[in-house]
């Protein structure tokens, strides 16, 4: 496929990555410019990554949060002249075919950046493959950096939870559309997660996975902040979707904590 892929880079925000991530980087760094922000308190991969070709690495040896990391890698890529950035969570499974597919899709649909701020790629196999969406997760997303800059980047005050949904709200407020492309080869956002997952609004829920109380509180606070903001902006559809999300989230966590004692006995 012809086309200039050099203006599209990859981005990661890390927290204590395992050896599988190192193997992944080994396989993709030669042909891809990569931006990494490492939130690990005591990073063990800095020396390795800084010596690799095509990698821009940054770490403060403390956890500043996902929002801060996304702002860092996206703004640095934009300042380096990149047009778009493909973001993956460190535990999302993908390969070189996935990357090439996303880059080719961008080149073949270059007009999308006029109306869309990002396209989220996954392998849900919906029909049709391309659908507009209101809520999308960050992992697997191609961000058009010029449009992301107009929105104001991500919100660094969101530590982890609801960073993606807050971005979706801001994109909507700035009259940008979001697209989901559900026919992406080699993509798997669930393989490295816990078993028996149920996906709602692109989020992973499990009756056997208990989040920490701090994590649950963070999610509720982030969602509540979004609910109040969307009500203030009179976006009642977005308000409804976030309320629905948080009720489902809480319901699954209550179920997880109720089932946990019985699972331990098995």
Short mmCIF file of C-alpha atoms in Angstrom, two decimals:
data_model
loop_
_atom_site.label_atom_id
_atom_site.label_comp_id
_atom_site.label_asym_id
_atom_site.label_seq_id
_atom_site.Cartn_x
_atom_site.Cartn_y
_atom_site.Cartn_z
CA UNK A 1 0.00 0.00 0.00
CA UNK A 2 1.43 3.34 -1.06
CA UNK A 3 1.21 6.36 1.19
CA UNK A 4 3.29 8.24 3.70
CA UNK A 5 3.17 6.47 7.04
CA UNK A 6 6.05 8.42 8.57
CA UNK A 7 3.74 11.05 10.07
CA UNK A 8 1.90 8.45 12.16
CA UNK A 9 3.55 7.31 15.39
CA UNK A 10 2.74 5.00 18.31
CA UNK A 11 2.23 6.02 21.93
CA UNK A 12 2.25 4.20 25.28
CA UNK A 13 1.75 5.24 28.90
CA UNK A 14 3.37 2.59 31.07
CA UNK A 15 3.09 1.44 34.67
CA UNK A 16 5.39 -1.40 35.74
CA UNK A 17 5.33 -3.15 32.33
CA UNK A 18 6.24 -6.83 32.15
CA UNK A 19 8.64 -8.68 29.85
CA UNK A 20 5.95 -9.13 27.21
CA UNK A 21 5.99 -5.40 26.59
CA UNK A 22 9.75 -5.46 26.01
CA UNK A 23 9.26 -8.23 23.45
CA UNK A 24 6.54 -6.18 21.77
CA UNK A 25 8.79 -3.12 21.49
CA UNK A 26 11.57 -5.29 20.07
CA UNK A 27 9.26 -6.29 17.25
CA UNK A 28 7.92 -2.87 16.28
CA UNK A 29 10.45 -0.15 17.09
CA UNK A 30 12.54 -0.41 13.91
CA UNK A 31 9.77 0.71 11.54
CA UNK A 32 7.76 2.91 13.90
CA UNK A 33 8.41 6.12 15.77
CA UNK A 34 7.33 5.49 19.38
CA UNK A 35 6.57 7.88 22.25
CA UNK A 36 6.58 6.47 25.78
CA UNK A 37 5.70 8.03 29.11
CA UNK A 38 6.62 5.73 31.99
CA UNK A 39 4.66 6.16 35.24
CA UNK A 40 6.57 3.39 37.02
CA UNK A 41 7.84 4.58 40.44
CA UNK A 42 11.05 2.56 40.10
CA UNK A 43 11.38 2.02 36.38
CA UNK A 44 13.46 -0.95 35.28
CA UNK A 45 13.31 -0.45 31.51
CA UNK A 46 14.57 3.12 31.09
CA UNK A 47 18.13 2.14 30.11
CA UNK A 48 16.86 -0.42 27.65
CA UNK A 49 14.29 1.82 25.96
CA UNK A 50 16.46 4.93 25.73
CA UNK A 51 19.04 2.95 23.77
CA UNK A 52 16.57 1.80 21.13
CA UNK A 53 16.09 3.49 17.77
CA UNK A 54 13.02 5.64 17.12
CA UNK A 55 11.92 5.87 20.75
CA UNK A 56 11.25 9.07 22.70
CA UNK A 57 11.12 8.09 26.36
CA UNK A 58 10.18 10.15 29.41
CA UNK A 59 9.84 9.25 33.09
CA UNK A 60 9.85 11.07 36.42
CA UNK A 61 10.11 7.80 38.41
CA UNK A 62 6.68 8.38 39.92
CA UNK A 63 3.09 7.82 38.90
CA UNK A 64 1.63 11.05 37.50
CA UNK A 65 -1.41 9.34 36.02
CA UNK A 66 -2.73 8.35 32.63
CA UNK A 67 -4.07 11.79 31.80
CA UNK A 68 -0.67 13.42 32.31
CA UNK A 69 1.05 10.69 30.29
CA UNK A 70 -1.33 11.09 27.35
CA UNK A 71 -0.84 14.85 27.30
CA UNK A 72 2.92 14.33 27.30
CA UNK A 73 3.20 11.82 24.46
CA UNK A 74 0.59 13.48 22.23
CA UNK A 75 1.93 17.02 22.61
CA UNK A 76 5.53 15.89 22.12
CA UNK A 77 4.57 13.98 18.98
CA UNK A 78 2.70 17.02 17.65
CA UNK A 79 5.66 19.31 18.34
CA UNK A 80 7.90 16.85 16.47
CA UNK A 81 5.74 17.23 13.37
CA UNK A 82 3.64 14.07 13.69
CA UNK A 83 0.12 14.16 12.25
CA UNK A 84 -1.41 11.28 14.19
CA UNK A 85 -0.66 8.96 17.10
CA UNK A 86 -1.91 5.42 17.68
CA UNK A 87 -2.30 4.78 21.41
CA UNK A 88 -2.28 1.32 22.96
CA UNK A 89 -2.55 0.23 26.59
CA UNK A 90 0.51 -1.76 27.62
CA UNK A 91 -1.59 -4.93 27.99
CA UNK A 92 -3.40 -4.68 24.65
CA UNK A 93 -2.40 -7.40 22.19
CA UNK A 94 -1.58 -6.30 18.64
CA UNK A 95 1.07 -6.91 15.99
CA UNK A 96 2.72 -5.28 12.97
CA UNK A 97 -0.27 -6.23 10.81
CA UNK A 98 -2.49 -4.23 13.17
CA UNK A 99 -0.24 -1.18 12.92
CA UNK A 100 0.02 -1.32 9.13
CA UNK A 101 -3.73 -1.81 8.83
CA UNK A 102 -4.44 1.31 10.92
CA UNK A 103 -1.89 3.37 9.00
CA UNK A 104 -3.29 2.24 5.66
CA UNK A 105 -6.83 3.01 6.81
CA UNK A 106 -5.73 6.52 7.75
CA UNK A 107 -4.10 7.10 4.35
CA UNK A 108 -7.10 5.74 2.45
CA UNK A 109 -9.48 7.91 4.48
CA UNK A 110 -7.45 11.09 4.88
CA UNK A 111 -10.60 13.21 4.65
CA UNK A 112 -11.82 11.90 8.03
CA UNK A 113 -9.56 14.30 9.93
CA UNK A 114 -11.77 17.17 8.79
CA UNK A 115 -14.66 16.00 10.98
CA UNK A 116 -13.22 13.40 13.37
CA UNK A 117 -10.79 13.88 16.25
CA UNK A 118 -10.04 10.15 16.55
CA UNK A 119 -10.85 6.64 15.35
CA UNK A 120 -10.91 3.74 17.81
CA UNK A 121 -9.87 0.40 16.31
CA UNK A 122 -10.85 -2.97 17.73
CA UNK A 123 -11.97 -6.43 16.64
CA UNK A 124 -15.61 -6.56 17.69
CA UNK A 125 -16.60 -7.49 14.11
CA UNK A 126 -19.65 -5.28 14.04
CA UNK A 127 -21.43 -4.68 10.74
CA UNK A 128 -20.77 -2.19 9.28
CA UNK A 129 -17.15 -1.91 10.42
CA UNK A 130 -17.26 1.89 10.63
CA UNK A 131 -19.73 3.48 13.03
CA UNK A 132 -19.86 6.83 14.76
CA UNK A 133 -19.82 6.59 18.54
CA UNK A 134 -20.16 8.86 21.56
CA UNK A 135 -18.07 6.88 24.05
CA UNK A 136 -14.78 5.19 23.15
CA UNK A 137 -11.84 3.85 25.12
CA UNK A 138 -8.30 5.08 24.49
CA UNK A 139 -6.56 1.80 23.70
CA UNK A 140 -6.45 1.19 19.96
CA UNK A 141 -7.27 4.81 19.16
CA UNK A 142 -5.74 6.83 16.33
CA UNK A 143 -5.70 10.48 17.40
CA UNK A 144 -5.52 13.25 14.79
CA UNK A 145 -3.09 15.44 16.71
CA UNK A 146 -4.07 18.80 15.18
CA UNK A 147 -7.68 18.21 16.22
CA UNK A 148 -6.62 16.90 19.63
CA UNK A 149 -4.67 20.12 20.15
CA UNK A 150 -7.77 22.17 19.28
CA UNK A 151 -9.72 20.23 21.91
CA UNK A 152 -7.02 20.96 24.49
CA UNK A 153 -5.38 17.54 24.70
CA UNK A 154 -6.50 15.13 27.41
CA UNK A 155 -7.26 16.28 30.93
CA UNK A 156 -4.28 15.60 33.17
CA UNK A 157 -6.43 16.07 36.29
CA UNK A 158 -8.05 12.69 35.56
CA UNK A 159 -5.59 10.20 37.04
CA UNK A 160 -6.80 6.97 35.40
CA UNK A 161 -10.52 6.41 35.35
CA UNK A 162 -12.71 8.34 32.92
CA UNK A 163 -9.75 9.96 31.13
CA UNK A 164 -11.10 8.53 27.88
CA UNK A 165 -14.72 9.51 28.48
CA UNK A 166 -13.73 13.05 29.47
CA UNK A 167 -11.86 13.29 26.16
CA UNK A 168 -14.95 12.02 24.32
CA UNK A 169 -17.02 14.75 25.98
CA UNK A 170 -14.55 17.48 25.03
CA UNK A 171 -14.40 16.24 21.45
CA UNK A 172 -18.20 16.39 21.31
CA UNK A 173 -18.19 19.90 22.80
CA UNK A 174 -15.75 21.02 20.10
CA UNK A 175 -17.97 19.61 17.33
CA UNK A 176 -15.67 16.70 16.46
CA UNK A 177 -17.02 13.24 15.73
CA UNK A 178 -15.63 9.94 17.01
CA UNK A 179 -15.51 6.74 14.95
CA UNK A 180 -15.21 3.09 15.92
CA UNK A 181 -13.69 0.67 13.39
CA UNK A 182 -14.48 -2.86 14.55
CA UNK A 183 -12.75 -5.04 11.94
CA UNK A 184 -9.08 -4.65 12.88
CA UNK A 185 -6.78 -7.67 12.41
CA UNK A 186 -4.49 -8.91 15.18
CA UNK A 187 -6.16 -6.79 17.86
CA UNK A 188 -7.17 -8.17 21.25
CA UNK A 189 -7.87 -5.94 24.24
CA UNK A 190 -9.10 -8.80 26.44
CA UNK A 191 -6.51 -11.57 26.08
CA UNK A 192 -4.20 -10.17 28.77
CA UNK A 193 -7.06 -9.36 31.12
CA UNK A 194 -8.85 -11.49 33.68
CA UNK A 195 -11.07 -14.32 32.46
CA UNK A 196 -14.85 -14.19 32.20
CA UNK A 197 -14.99 -10.58 31.09
CA UNK A 198 -18.13 -8.79 29.99
CA UNK A 199 -17.71 -5.64 27.90
CA UNK A 200 -20.13 -2.73 28.31
CA UNK A 201 -19.49 0.57 26.51
CA UNK A 202 -16.04 -0.76 25.64
CA UNK A 203 -15.23 -1.26 29.32
CA UNK A 204 -14.26 -4.60 30.84
CA UNK A 205 -16.31 -5.94 33.74
CA UNK A 206 -15.86 -9.25 35.55
CA UNK A 207 -17.83 -10.89 38.31
CA UNK A 208 -14.53 -12.29 39.56
CA UNK A 209 -12.42 -9.11 39.47
CA UNK A 210 -12.55 -6.79 42.45
CA UNK A 211 -11.01 -3.37 42.01
CA UNK A 212 -9.49 -1.66 45.03
CA UNK A 213 -11.72 0.69 46.97
CA UNK A 214 -9.42 3.54 45.92
CA UNK A 215 -9.91 2.60 42.26
CA UNK A 216 -13.70 2.37 42.66
CA UNK A 217 -13.80 5.73 44.43
CA UNK A 218 -11.70 7.27 41.65
CA UNK A 219 -14.06 5.97 38.99
CA UNK A 220 -17.14 7.26 40.82
CA UNK A 221 -15.54 10.68 41.35
CA UNK A 222 -14.46 10.91 37.70
CA UNK A 223 -17.88 9.86 36.44
CA UNK A 224 -19.66 12.22 38.83
CA UNK A 225 -17.54 15.11 37.64
CA UNK A 226 -18.44 14.27 34.05
CA UNK A 227 -22.13 13.99 34.88
CA UNK A 228 -22.23 17.44 36.49
CA UNK A 229 -20.21 18.98 33.65
CA UNK A 230 -22.41 17.47 30.94
CA UNK A 231 -25.57 18.63 32.76
CA UNK A 232 -24.10 22.12 32.99
CA UNK A 233 -23.41 22.04 29.24
CA UNK A 234 -26.94 20.69 28.63
CA UNK A 235 -25.70 17.54 26.92
CA UNK A 236 -28.33 15.18 28.31
CA UNK A 237 -27.47 12.26 26.02
CA UNK A 238 -23.91 12.19 27.30
CA UNK A 239 -25.21 12.57 30.87
CA UNK A 240 -27.46 9.56 30.38
CA UNK A 241 -24.64 7.41 28.98
CA UNK A 242 -22.28 8.19 31.88
CA UNK A 243 -25.00 7.56 34.47
CA UNK A 244 -25.73 4.23 32.79
CA UNK A 245 -22.02 3.36 32.76
CA UNK A 246 -21.48 4.12 36.45
CA UNK A 247 -24.55 2.15 37.56
CA UNK A 248 -23.34 -0.89 35.59
CA UNK A 249 -19.82 -0.45 36.99
CA UNK A 250 -21.05 -0.29 40.59
CA UNK A 251 -23.39 -3.26 40.08
CA UNK A 252 -20.55 -5.44 38.80
CA UNK A 253 -18.25 -4.43 41.65
CA UNK A 254 -20.92 -5.21 44.25
CA UNK A 255 -21.38 -8.61 42.61
CA UNK A 256 -17.60 -9.17 42.54
CA UNK A 257 -17.21 -8.47 46.26
CA UNK A 258 -20.21 -10.67 47.10
CA UNK A 259 -18.85 -13.60 45.09
CA UNK A 260 -15.20 -13.20 46.18
CA UNK A 261 -15.52 -15.08 49.54
CA UNK A 262 -17.08 -18.06 47.82
CA UNK A 263 -14.45 -18.14 45.07
CA UNK A 264 -11.68 -18.29 47.70
CA UNK A 265 -13.30 -21.37 49.24
CA UNK A 266 -13.35 -23.31 45.95
#
